[in-house]
Tab-separated table of C-alpha atoms (C1' of nucleotides) in Angstrom:
chain	number	residue	atom	x	y	z
A	1	MET	CA	6.395	-41.974	-1.408
A	2	GLY	CA	9.948	-41.465	-2.556
A	3	LEU	CA	10.962	-41.249	0.889
A	4	LEU	CA	10.323	-44.785	1.553
A	5	ARG	CA	13.291	-46.770	-0.370
A	6	GLU	CA	13.794	-47.382	3.064
A	7	PRO	CA	10.731	-48.567	5.343
A	8	ALA	CA	9.040	-46.483	7.514
A	9	SER	CA	5.539	-45.719	8.893
A	10	GLY	CA	3.508	-42.708	8.567
A	11	TYR	CA	4.279	-41.223	11.979
A	12	ASP	CA	8.086	-41.629	11.231
A	13	LEU	CA	7.788	-39.972	7.651
A	14	LYS	CA	6.441	-37.025	9.755
A	15	ALA	CA	9.452	-36.928	11.524
A	16	VAL	CA	11.451	-36.927	8.207
A	17	LEU	CA	9.542	-34.258	7.009
A	18	ASP	CA	9.535	-31.766	9.978
A	19	HIS	CA	12.953	-32.263	11.288
A	20	GLY	CA	14.536	-33.404	8.140
A	21	ILE	CA	13.723	-31.514	4.970
A	22	GLY	CA	11.123	-29.140	6.718
A	23	HIS	CA	12.754	-26.369	4.559
A	24	PHE	CA	11.627	-27.561	1.535
A	25	TRP	CA	8.702	-29.878	2.137
A	26	ALA	CA	5.706	-30.362	4.989
A	27	ALA	CA	2.648	-32.523	5.045
A	28	GLU	CA	0.178	-33.620	8.126
A	29	LEU	CA	-0.497	-36.623	9.533
A	30	SER	CA	-3.939	-36.561	8.565
A	31	GLN	CA	-2.610	-36.210	4.696
A	32	ILE	CA	0.048	-38.701	4.778
A	33	TYR	CA	-2.095	-41.588	6.122
A	34	PRO	CA	-4.664	-41.662	3.712
A	35	SER	CA	-1.818	-41.077	1.045
A	36	LEU	CA	-0.152	-44.265	2.100
A	37	LYS	CA	-3.139	-46.088	1.689
A	38	ARG	CA	-4.030	-44.756	-1.584
A	39	LEU	CA	-0.089	-45.274	-2.958
A	40	GLU	CA	-0.539	-49.087	-1.429
A	41	GLN	CA	-3.868	-49.801	-3.448
A	42	GLN	CA	-2.079	-48.274	-6.017
A	43	GLY	CA	0.551	-50.871	-6.122
A	44	LEU	CA	3.478	-48.232	-5.661
A	45	LEU	CA	4.147	-49.448	-1.906
A	46	ARG	CA	3.551	-52.277	0.119
A	47	SER	CA	2.966	-52.587	3.833
A	48	ARG	CA	3.141	-54.517	6.998
A	49	ARG	CA	2.311	-54.495	10.822
A	50	ALA	CA	4.941	-54.054	13.325
A	51	ALA	CA	5.040	-53.756	16.653
A	52	SER	CA	5.950	-50.703	18.726
A	53	LYS	CA	7.701	-49.801	22.012
A	54	ARG	CA	5.015	-47.633	22.837
A	55	GLY	CA	1.668	-47.103	21.604
A	56	PRO	CA	-0.138	-49.402	18.963
A	57	GLY	CA	1.178	-51.169	16.251
A	58	ARG	CA	3.088	-49.510	13.812
A	59	ILE	CA	2.232	-50.078	9.652
A	60	VAL	CA	5.392	-49.556	7.674
A	61	TYR	CA	5.391	-49.184	4.219
A	62	GLU	CA	8.001	-49.450	1.500
A	63	ILE	CA	8.347	-48.731	-2.172
A	64	THR	CA	7.832	-51.537	-4.755
A	65	ALA	CA	9.225	-52.059	-8.002
A	66	THR	CA	6.438	-50.511	-9.479
A	67	GLY	CA	7.120	-47.490	-6.972
A	68	ARG	CA	10.521	-47.238	-8.219
A	69	LYS	CA	9.632	-46.895	-11.740
A	70	GLU	CA	7.144	-44.394	-11.260
A	71	LEU	CA	9.275	-42.608	-8.954
A	72	ALA	CA	12.491	-42.367	-11.583
A	73	ALA	CA	9.992	-41.230	-14.447
A	74	TRP	CA	8.492	-38.649	-12.204
A	75	LEU	CA	12.342	-37.587	-11.627
A	76	ARG	CA	13.467	-37.670	-15.138
A	77	ASN	CA	10.572	-35.025	-15.747
A	78	GLU	CA	11.517	-31.385	-15.852
A	79	PRO	CA	11.712	-29.331	-12.852
A	80	GLN	CA	8.180	-28.449	-11.164
A	81	PHE	CA	8.478	-25.337	-9.612
A	82	GLY	CA	5.921	-24.429	-7.016
A	83	ASP	CA	3.743	-21.487	-6.672
A	84	MET	CA	5.560	-19.093	-4.129
A	85	ARG	CA	2.808	-17.416	-2.518
A	86	HIS	CA	4.889	-15.210	-0.155
A	87	THR	CA	2.147	-13.670	1.569
A	88	PHE	CA	4.828	-11.769	4.102
A	89	LEU	CA	6.043	-9.916	0.612
A	90	ALA	CA	2.272	-8.984	-0.244
A	91	GLN	CA	1.812	-7.719	3.245
A	92	ILE	CA	4.843	-5.174	2.832
A	93	TYR	CA	4.010	-4.434	-0.887
A	94	LEU	CA	0.627	-3.196	1.043
A	95	MET	CA	2.336	-1.655	4.189
A	96	ASP	CA	2.318	1.899	2.899
A	97	GLU	CA	-0.988	1.715	3.699
A	98	LEU	CA	-0.442	2.131	7.430
A	99	LYS	CA	1.873	5.016	6.852
A	100	ASP	CA	4.017	3.423	9.899
A	101	LEU	CA	7.770	3.139	8.930
A	102	PRO	CA	8.746	2.212	12.586
A	103	HIS	CA	6.039	-0.802	11.975
A	104	THR	CA	7.209	-1.919	8.817
A	105	LEU	CA	10.816	-2.013	10.498
A	106	LYS	CA	9.353	-4.122	13.465
A	107	PHE	CA	8.093	-6.286	10.648
A	108	LEU	CA	11.426	-6.863	9.039
A	109	GLU	CA	12.507	-7.528	12.398
A	110	GLN	CA	10.263	-10.427	12.732
A	111	LEU	CA	11.081	-11.737	9.437
A	112	ARG	CA	14.689	-11.767	10.168
A	113	SER	CA	14.191	-13.203	13.853
A	114	ARG	CA	12.077	-16.348	12.000
A	115	TRP	CA	14.866	-16.955	9.264
A	116	ALA	CA	17.881	-16.478	11.028
A	117	PRO	CA	17.746	-19.509	13.475
A	118	ARG	CA	16.734	-21.680	10.671
A	119	LEU	CA	19.769	-20.814	8.985
A	120	GLU	CA	21.508	-21.376	12.155
A	121	ALA	CA	19.769	-24.679	12.153
A	122	LEU	CA	20.899	-25.673	8.594
A	123	LYS	CA	24.677	-24.984	9.222
A	124	ASN	CA	24.594	-26.511	12.535
A	125	ALA	CA	23.081	-29.470	10.642
A	126	GLU	CA	26.086	-29.496	7.972
A	127	LYS	CA	28.450	-28.878	10.904
A	128	GLU	CA	27.400	-32.164	12.627
A	129	TRP	CA	27.359	-34.103	9.526
A	130	SER	CA	30.991	-33.028	8.898
A	131	TRP	CA	31.894	-34.373	11.880
A	132	ARG	CA	29.939	-37.782	11.751
A	133	ASP	CA	30.660	-38.339	8.264
A	134	PRO	CA	34.609	-38.746	7.309
A	135	GLY	CA	34.020	-38.227	3.681
A	136	PHE	CA	32.135	-35.251	4.089
A	137	PRO	CA	31.952	-32.809	1.872
A	138	ASP	CA	33.605	-34.756	-1.609
A	139	ARG	CA	33.053	-38.391	-0.816
A	140	LEU	CA	29.739	-38.398	0.041
A	141	SER	CA	27.444	-41.106	-1.016
A	142	LEU	CA	25.287	-40.487	-4.151
A	143	ALA	CA	22.298	-40.142	-2.019
A	144	ALA	CA	23.899	-38.285	0.472
A	145	PHE	CA	25.350	-36.159	-1.870
A	146	HIS	CA	21.948	-35.190	-3.401
A	147	GLN	CA	20.531	-34.470	0.308
A	148	HIS	CA	23.657	-32.123	0.680
A	149	LEU	CA	22.643	-30.277	-2.293
A	150	THR	CA	19.665	-29.297	-0.916
A	151	LEU	CA	21.043	-28.420	2.236
A	152	ARG	CA	22.865	-26.100	0.704
A	153	MET	CA	19.850	-24.795	-1.167
A	154	GLY	CA	18.332	-23.991	1.968
A	155	GLN	CA	20.814	-22.105	3.218
A	156	HIS	CA	21.505	-19.718	-0.021
A	157	ALA	CA	17.832	-19.268	0.421
A	158	TYR	CA	17.591	-18.024	3.787
A	159	GLN	CA	20.910	-16.241	3.306
A	160	GLY	CA	19.480	-14.129	0.717
A	161	TRP	CA	16.634	-13.459	2.918
A	162	LEU	CA	18.623	-12.261	5.442
A	163	THR	CA	20.370	-10.305	3.047
A	164	TRP	CA	17.554	-8.667	1.854
A	165	CYS	CA	16.231	-8.046	5.245
A	166	GLU	CA	19.317	-6.208	6.850
A	167	GLU	CA	19.188	-4.177	3.417
A	168	SER	CA	15.548	-3.288	3.732
A	169	MET	CA	15.948	-2.179	7.762
A	170	ARG	CA	18.899	0.130	6.614
A	171	ARG	CA	16.520	1.769	4.164
A	172	VAL	CA	13.722	2.238	6.389
A	173	ARG	CA	15.945	3.714	9.061
A	174	ALA	CA	17.622	6.248	6.621
A	175	ARG	CA	14.089	6.953	5.274
A	176	MET	CA	12.801	7.562	8.991
A	177	ARG	CA	15.712	9.477	10.110
A	178	LYS	CA	14.856	11.807	6.707
A	179	GLU	CA	11.202	12.343	7.819
A	180	ASN	CA	12.101	13.297	11.256
A	181	GLN	CA	14.719	15.902	9.449
A	182	ASN	CA	12.214	17.336	7.221
A	183	GLY	CA	9.540	17.188	9.225
A	184	GLN	CA	7.500	15.917	6.560
A	185	PRO	CA	6.308	12.819	4.723
A	186	VAL	CA	8.953	12.481	1.670
A	187	SER	CA	6.440	11.279	-0.979
A	188	VAL	CA	7.359	13.191	-4.253
A	189	THR	CA	6.446	10.970	-7.008
A	190	ALA	CA	3.292	9.108	-7.561
A	191	VAL	CA	5.196	6.367	-9.237
A	192	GLY	CA	2.250	4.212	-9.291
A	193	ALA	CA	0.664	7.177	-11.427
A	194	HIS	CA	2.190	6.500	-14.734
A	195	ARG	CA	2.902	3.091	-15.698
A	196	ARG	CA	3.278	1.169	-12.845
A	197	ARG	CA	-0.343	1.033	-11.881
A	198	GLN	CA	-0.136	-1.789	-9.484
A	199	HIS	CA	-3.084	-2.643	-7.522
A	200	ARG	CA	-3.204	-5.643	-5.121
A	201	ALA	CA	-6.293	-8.588	-5.145
A	202	ALA	CA	-8.886	-9.679	-3.342
A	203	ILE	CA	-6.526	-12.229	-2.596
A	204	VAL	CA	-4.983	-10.720	0.453
A	205	LEU	CA	-8.021	-11.161	2.826
A	206	ASP	CA	-9.091	-14.382	1.085
A	207	SER	CA	-6.136	-15.917	2.742
A	208	GLY	CA	-7.803	-15.250	5.911
A	209	HIS	CA	-6.231	-13.798	9.420
A	210	ARG	CA	-3.987	-16.837	10.279
A	211	SER	CA	-0.794	-15.730	12.295
A	212	GLU	CA	1.551	-18.394	11.514
A	213	GLY	CA	2.115	-20.203	8.234
A	214	ARG	CA	3.583	-23.531	9.668
B	1	MET	CA	-8.191	-7.375	-2.209
B	2	GLY	CA	-5.739	-4.744	-1.680
B	3	LEU	CA	-4.799	-3.822	-4.512
B	4	LEU	CA	-7.855	-2.150	-5.048
B	5	ARG	CA	-6.943	1.098	-3.592
B	6	GLU	CA	-7.249	1.983	-7.135
B	7	PRO	CA	-9.823	0.911	-9.109
B	8	ALA	CA	-9.446	-2.076	-11.435
B	9	SER	CA	-11.341	-4.988	-13.254
B	10	GLY	CA	-11.040	-8.602	-12.246
B	11	TYR	CA	-9.155	-8.879	-15.365
B	12	ASP	CA	-6.817	-6.154	-14.402
B	13	LEU	CA	-5.798	-7.563	-11.243
B	14	LYS	CA	-4.774	-10.620	-13.611
B	15	ALA	CA	-2.518	-8.547	-15.449
B	16	VAL	CA	-0.916	-7.004	-12.486
B	17	LEU	CA	-0.589	-10.431	-10.826
B	18	ASP	CA	0.836	-12.015	-13.601
B	19	HIS	CA	3.405	-8.960	-14.950
B	20	GLY	CA	3.757	-6.863	-11.628
B	21	ILE	CA	3.958	-9.209	-8.936
B	22	GLY	CA	4.103	-12.724	-10.528
B	23	HIS	CA	7.418	-13.302	-8.502
B	24	PHE	CA	5.487	-13.579	-5.160
B	25	TRP	CA	1.677	-14.094	-5.892
B	26	ALA	CA	-0.473	-15.424	-8.396
B	27	ALA	CA	-4.272	-16.057	-8.688
B	28	GLU	CA	-6.527	-17.332	-11.817
B	29	LEU	CA	-9.626	-15.506	-13.065
B	30	SER	CA	-11.511	-18.094	-11.840
B	31	GLN	CA	-10.305	-17.655	-8.366
B	32	ILE	CA	-10.834	-13.687	-8.888
B	33	TYR	CA	-14.092	-13.320	-9.935
B	34	PRO	CA	-16.029	-15.064	-7.126
B	35	SER	CA	-13.846	-13.632	-4.442
B	36	LEU	CA	-14.179	-9.858	-5.872
B	37	LYS	CA	-18.276	-10.635	-5.725
B	38	ARG	CA	-17.561	-12.096	-1.967
B	39	LEU	CA	-15.732	-9.231	-1.060
B	40	GLU	CA	-18.314	-6.891	-2.467
B	41	GLN	CA	-21.065	-8.603	-0.633
B	42	GLN	CA	-18.790	-8.242	2.730
B	43	GLY	CA	-18.782	-4.646	2.111
B	44	LEU	CA	-14.944	-4.537	1.556
B	45	LEU	CA	-15.208	-3.697	-2.059
B	46	ARG	CA	-17.581	-1.590	-4.019
B	47	SER	CA	-18.084	-1.960	-7.761
B	48	ARG	CA	-19.388	-0.170	-10.633
B	49	ARG	CA	-20.112	-0.448	-14.513
B	50	ALA	CA	-17.197	0.599	-16.816
B	51	ALA	CA	-17.612	0.443	-20.548
B	52	SER	CA	-14.609	-1.190	-22.781
B	53	LYS	CA	-13.422	-0.471	-25.823
B	54	ARG	CA	-12.930	-4.145	-26.711
B	55	GLY	CA	-14.948	-7.048	-25.435
B	56	PRO	CA	-17.945	-6.758	-23.122
B	57	GLY	CA	-18.745	-3.949	-20.067
B	58	ARG	CA	-16.196	-3.890	-17.402
B	59	ILE	CA	-17.185	-4.354	-13.799
B	60	VAL	CA	-14.600	-2.205	-11.718
B	61	TYR	CA	-14.281	-2.508	-7.978
B	62	GLU	CA	-12.785	-0.273	-5.256
B	63	ILE	CA	-12.064	-0.843	-1.884
B	64	THR	CA	-14.355	0.939	0.844
B	65	ALA	CA	-13.427	2.625	3.863
B	66	THR	CA	-14.785	-1.147	5.817
B	67	GLY	CA	-12.200	-2.422	3.287
B	68	ARG	CA	-9.428	0.019	4.196
B	69	LYS	CA	-9.811	-0.542	8.368
B	70	GLU	CA	-9.859	-4.523	7.469
B	71	LEU	CA	-6.438	-4.257	5.361
B	72	ALA	CA	-4.834	-2.172	8.108
B	73	ALA	CA	-5.840	-4.723	10.339
B	74	TRP	CA	-4.515	-7.747	8.312
B	75	LEU	CA	-1.386	-5.376	7.678
B	76	ARG	CA	-0.933	-5.191	11.517
B	77	ASN	CA	-0.790	-8.924	11.611
B	78	GLU	CA	2.453	-11.011	12.370
B	79	PRO	CA	4.061	-11.700	9.176
B	80	GLN	CA	2.598	-14.755	7.415
B	81	PHE	CA	4.797	-17.453	5.557
B	82	GLY	CA	3.624	-19.341	2.988
B	83	ASP	CA	4.711	-23.205	2.934
B	84	MET	CA	7.264	-23.269	0.450
B	85	ARG	CA	6.940	-26.675	-1.267
B	86	HIS	CA	9.743	-26.688	-3.441
B	87	THR	CA	8.970	-29.688	-5.472
B	88	PHE	CA	12.317	-29.444	-7.695
B	89	LEU	CA	14.287	-29.337	-4.242
B	90	ALA	CA	12.520	-32.832	-3.446
B	91	GLN	CA	12.887	-34.157	-6.799
B	92	ILE	CA	16.768	-32.999	-6.303
B	93	TYR	CA	16.581	-35.024	-3.036
B	94	LEU	CA	15.603	-38.161	-4.233
B	95	MET	CA	17.378	-37.834	-7.440
B	96	ASP	CA	20.159	-40.541	-6.338
B	97	GLU	CA	17.519	-42.966	-7.616
B	98	LEU	CA	18.661	-42.156	-11.054
B	99	LYS	CA	22.268	-42.887	-10.800
B	100	ASP	CA	22.966	-40.448	-13.105
B	101	LEU	CA	24.835	-37.496	-12.666
B	102	PRO	CA	24.710	-35.827	-16.295
B	103	HIS	CA	20.979	-35.742	-15.458
B	104	THR	CA	21.529	-33.718	-12.017
B	105	LEU	CA	23.596	-31.487	-13.771
B	106	LYS	CA	20.777	-31.056	-16.826
B	107	PHE	CA	18.302	-30.416	-14.019
B	108	LEU	CA	20.149	-27.646	-12.417
B	109	GLU	CA	20.938	-26.359	-15.664
B	110	GLN	CA	17.092	-26.299	-16.135
B	111	LEU	CA	16.771	-24.667	-13.189
B	112	ARG	CA	19.335	-22.025	-13.922
B	113	SER	CA	17.697	-21.135	-17.301
B	114	ARG	CA	14.257	-20.340	-15.676
B	115	TRP	CA	15.522	-18.146	-12.862
B	116	ALA	CA	18.450	-16.403	-14.648
B	117	PRO	CA	15.921	-14.565	-17.179
B	118	ARG	CA	13.632	-13.965	-14.430
B	119	LEU	CA	16.416	-12.132	-12.329
B	120	GLU	CA	17.011	-10.187	-15.237
B	121	ALA	CA	13.761	-9.046	-16.054
B	122	LEU	CA	13.543	-7.696	-12.081
B	123	LYS	CA	16.774	-5.817	-12.751
B	124	ASN	CA	15.610	-4.302	-15.838
B	125	ALA	CA	12.433	-3.485	-14.320
B	126	GLU	CA	14.535	-1.626	-11.296
B	127	LYS	CA	16.741	-0.072	-14.223
B	128	GLU	CA	13.777	1.230	-16.048
B	129	TRP	CA	12.466	2.222	-13.067
B	130	SER	CA	15.263	4.374	-12.003
B	131	TRP	CA	14.809	5.984	-15.584
B	132	ARG	CA	11.547	7.169	-15.432
B	133	ASP	CA	11.505	8.485	-11.578
B	134	PRO	CA	13.465	11.450	-11.016
B	135	GLY	CA	14.030	10.443	-6.936
B	136	PHE	CA	14.656	6.624	-7.589
B	137	PRO	CA	16.113	4.863	-4.882
B	138	ASP	CA	15.921	7.640	-2.222
B	139	ARG	CA	12.916	9.677	-2.649
B	140	LEU	CA	10.455	7.370	-3.659
B	141	SER	CA	6.426	7.895	-2.683
B	142	LEU	CA	5.403	5.683	0.413
B	143	ALA	CA	4.275	3.176	-1.621
B	144	ALA	CA	6.742	3.224	-4.126
B	145	PHE	CA	9.422	2.491	-1.290
B	146	HIS	CA	7.294	-0.300	-0.317
B	147	GLN	CA	6.948	-1.926	-3.838
B	148	HIS	CA	10.603	-1.509	-4.571
B	149	LEU	CA	11.256	-3.416	-1.138
B	150	THR	CA	9.579	-6.669	-2.677
B	151	LEU	CA	11.264	-6.073	-5.840
B	152	ARG	CA	14.789	-6.049	-4.161
B	153	MET	CA	13.298	-9.216	-2.097
B	154	GLY	CA	12.975	-11.331	-5.669
B	155	GLN	CA	16.344	-10.123	-6.930
B	156	HIS	CA	17.732	-11.429	-3.780
B	157	ALA	CA	16.133	-14.592	-3.514
B	158	TYR	CA	16.560	-15.429	-7.593
B	159	GLN	CA	20.532	-14.393	-6.268
B	160	GLY	CA	20.606	-16.328	-4.060
B	161	TRP	CA	19.355	-19.823	-6.290
B	162	LEU	CA	21.763	-18.679	-8.958
B	163	THR	CA	24.738	-18.699	-6.805
B	164	TRP	CA	23.395	-22.417	-5.433
B	165	CYS	CA	22.794	-23.722	-8.541
B	166	GLU	CA	26.524	-22.613	-10.101
B	167	GLU	CA	27.709	-23.881	-6.775
B	168	SER	CA	25.696	-26.988	-7.209
B	169	MET	CA	26.892	-27.484	-10.904
B	170	ARG	CA	30.487	-27.117	-10.103
B	171	ARG	CA	30.117	-30.010	-7.418
B	172	VAL	CA	28.509	-32.227	-9.807
B	173	ARG	CA	31.122	-31.879	-12.225
B	174	ALA	CA	33.647	-32.041	-10.003
B	175	ARG	CA	32.154	-35.579	-8.846
B	176	MET	CA	31.793	-36.522	-12.501
B	177	ARG	CA	35.500	-36.086	-13.451
B	178	LYS	CA	36.142	-38.283	-10.065
B	179	GLU	CA	33.572	-40.956	-11.201
B	180	ASN	CA	35.580	-41.288	-14.621
B	181	GLN	CA	38.840	-41.640	-13.265
B	182	ASN	CA	37.935	-44.417	-10.824
B	183	GLY	CA	36.189	-46.152	-13.269
B	184	GLN	CA	33.230	-46.276	-11.673
B	185	PRO	CA	30.240	-46.501	-13.793
B	186	VAL	CA	28.805	-43.148	-15.039
B	187	SER	CA	25.627	-44.285	-16.114
B	188	VAL	CA	25.310	-43.323	-19.873
B	189	THR	CA	21.511	-42.434	-20.343
B	190	ALA	CA	20.102	-41.899	-24.196
B	191	VAL	CA	18.712	-38.618	-23.374
B	192	GLY	CA	16.370	-38.513	-26.207
B	193	ALA	CA	14.965	-41.613	-25.056
B	194	HIS	CA	12.671	-40.984	-22.454
B	195	ARG	CA	9.122	-39.826	-23.046
B	196	ARG	CA	8.237	-36.951	-20.653
B	197	ARG	CA	4.897	-38.559	-19.303
B	198	GLN	CA	3.113	-36.350	-16.923
B	199	HIS	CA	3.073	-38.163	-13.616
B	200	ARG	CA	1.039	-38.182	-10.794
B	201	ALA	CA	4.261	-39.858	-9.076
B	202	ALA	CA	4.701	-37.748	-6.129
B	203	ILE	CA	8.088	-37.965	-3.935
B	204	VAL	CA	6.527	-38.248	-0.744
B	205	LEU	CA	3.185	-38.782	-1.037
B	206	ASP	CA	1.155	-37.408	-4.121
B	207	SER	CA	1.552	-33.852	-4.979
B	208	GLY	CA	0.241	-33.527	-8.423
B	209	HIS	CA	1.831	-33.162	-11.920
B	210	ARG	CA	1.953	-30.172	-12.658
B	211	SER	CA	4.201	-29.236	-15.277
B	212	GLU	CA	4.832	-25.334	-14.893
B	213	GLY	CA	4.791	-23.464	-11.899
B	214	ARG	CA	3.502	-20.242	-13.685
C	1	DA	C1'	-11.756	-15.973	-41.696
C	2	DT	C1'	-8.787	-16.596	-37.916
C	3	DG	C1'	-6.214	-15.695	-34.221
C	4	DA	C1'	-5.331	-12.603	-30.573
C	5	DC	C1'	-6.734	-10.332	-27.076
C	6	DC	C1'	-10.791	-8.378	-24.010
C	7	DA	C1'	-13.924	-9.586	-20.615
C	8	DT	C1'	-17.032	-12.292	-17.415
C	9	DG	C1'	-18.312	-16.481	-15.480
C	10	DT	C1'	-19.552	-21.788	-13.679
C	11	DA	C1'	-18.384	-26.872	-12.237
C	12	DA	C1'	-15.541	-30.475	-11.207
C	13	DC	C1'	-12.397	-31.840	-8.781
C	14	DA	C1'	-7.715	-31.876	-6.611
C	15	DC	C1'	-5.715	-30.447	-2.295
C	16	DG	C1'	-4.339	-29.393	1.973
C	17	DT	C1'	-5.530	-27.580	6.957
C	18	DT	C1'	-7.712	-27.841	11.308
C	19	DA	C1'	-10.427	-30.090	14.623
C	20	DC	C1'	-11.665	-34.224	15.694
C	21	DA	C1'	-11.760	-39.506	17.758
C	22	DT	C1'	-9.059	-42.921	19.896
C	23	DG	C1'	-5.541	-45.161	22.824
C	24	DA	C1'	-1.400	-47.375	24.817
C	25	DT	C1'	3.277	-46.426	27.113
C	26	DT	C1'	6.853	-43.602	29.418
C	27	DG	C1'	8.685	-40.242	32.383
C	28	DT	C1'	7.803	-36.756	36.282
D	1	DA	C1'	-2.341	-38.167	38.473
D	2	DC	C1'	-0.751	-35.688	34.256
D	3	DA	C1'	1.969	-34.475	30.601
D	4	DA	C1'	4.348	-36.126	26.365
D	5	DT	C1'	5.201	-38.892	23.037
D	6	DC	C1'	3.831	-42.686	20.013
D	7	DA	C1'	0.434	-44.248	16.820
D	8	DT	C1'	-3.367	-44.157	13.415
D	9	DG	C1'	-7.138	-42.322	11.537
D	10	DT	C1'	-12.079	-39.711	9.724
D	11	DA	C1'	-14.759	-35.050	8.646
D	12	DA	C1'	-15.516	-30.674	7.614
D	13	DC	C1'	-14.142	-26.953	5.598
D	14	DG	C1'	-11.584	-23.896	2.658
D	15	DT	C1'	-9.132	-22.522	-1.142
D	16	DG	C1'	-7.076	-23.155	-5.831
D	17	DT	C1'	-6.810	-25.404	-10.214
D	18	DT	C1'	-8.584	-27.139	-14.511
D	19	DA	C1'	-12.040	-27.035	-17.854
D	20	DC	C1'	-15.915	-25.531	-20.016
D	21	DA	C1'	-19.122	-21.880	-21.219
D	22	DT	C1'	-19.968	-17.353	-23.532
D	23	DG	C1'	-19.501	-13.649	-26.668
D	24	DG	C1'	-17.529	-9.200	-28.387
D	25	DT	C1'	-13.546	-6.302	-31.149
D	26	DC	C1'	-9.497	-5.831	-33.493
D	27	DA	C1'	-5.822	-6.469	-36.807
D	28	DT	C1'	-3.923	-9.482	-40.476
DNA sequence: ATGACCATGTAACACGTTACATGATTGT
DNA sequence: ACAATCATGTAACGTGTTACATGGTCAT
């Protein structure tokens, strides 16, 4: 709920989630539909039937007064931080196991080629917005203003990651050059040996071998 | 698994997760222990008993040859991206509902005061590392090199978020000034008056009500 | 003696995903 | 005819969290 201050069906919601705010929230239809039903039963949403051009009848939900109260209370809560379990970082963390810097480099390139287009997409979204909205950056409606804040967050996040990617790729390349010159692997100090004993947990394998994270 | 290239107990693992690499991976003991057992049964880990100064006997696990093969295979997979469900962004996205820019500002301050110390912690970790390791940035062991990459990622990520925080706070303040000039209502909220109920109110659907993200 | 830390585990529950199931309409 | 899109749902499964259960050692 919360997206339902304007009426929408479960299907609509999925579209918003995928295209509008995909960079910080996602959900599957199989999760959305039961949730809508439960929230309606709790009196936080109300629904009505509506026709549809193609396909079966839609069920359009909207937030109730009670729902708004709940929503406001939730918004006044302290910020809630998710768990950020960045699997690809765990992969890099352990990637020395492969002793294969070219692979590390390739891996970083893959990260870049995922994020770069997403950053572009967010920038384009902003640009298009600025065209169609006359009071773009400074005279947005309150709702649009808050939405724009989250859009900017996405940009800063992707930008940071991409900067890191470039830095890392430079460093990996430098290290590869050095290895080639010496003809020797570089390892001098076993950092893990003194204080920074860092091990990597079972969790990595628990997460299974799925190749794509959305 | 994967952290177990050097032997460690479940308890050790938890400590590493919390202190060493908390910025991209977390797990609870109640998840770790069963996982270790299962992975041992699958032949990916082996265990032995060990004494402990305080408390009961430890069970120390270590990766097997089979486990290393699995690990290498996993590392050669494509990067796996988690879902990044940033609840706090959803809160901001919907925060226009409150019509209370001072609250938005306070919220952003809370974000900053969470991230700023974490960025500092990562910078300090790097600085201490540079002291105790003579070949710090350029002559690290292969393992340490990869670990350092992930450390840098944490820094870039927090840095990006903080930059966004500052930008956003500037914009919110500017908007507040403008509202004051125009004589438009700046909703006055009794800051202390709200009870901080734990809410399962959920933004879009029902994201739970965890108050802290680690 | 009290609390902090070491150390291992189980049970119930919440959450999310994939796969399955159904069926209409529109464009090629 | 076939694929894509609209539209709603259920079932099985896997993973992760909280709460519960147990008990030893060390410092104050």
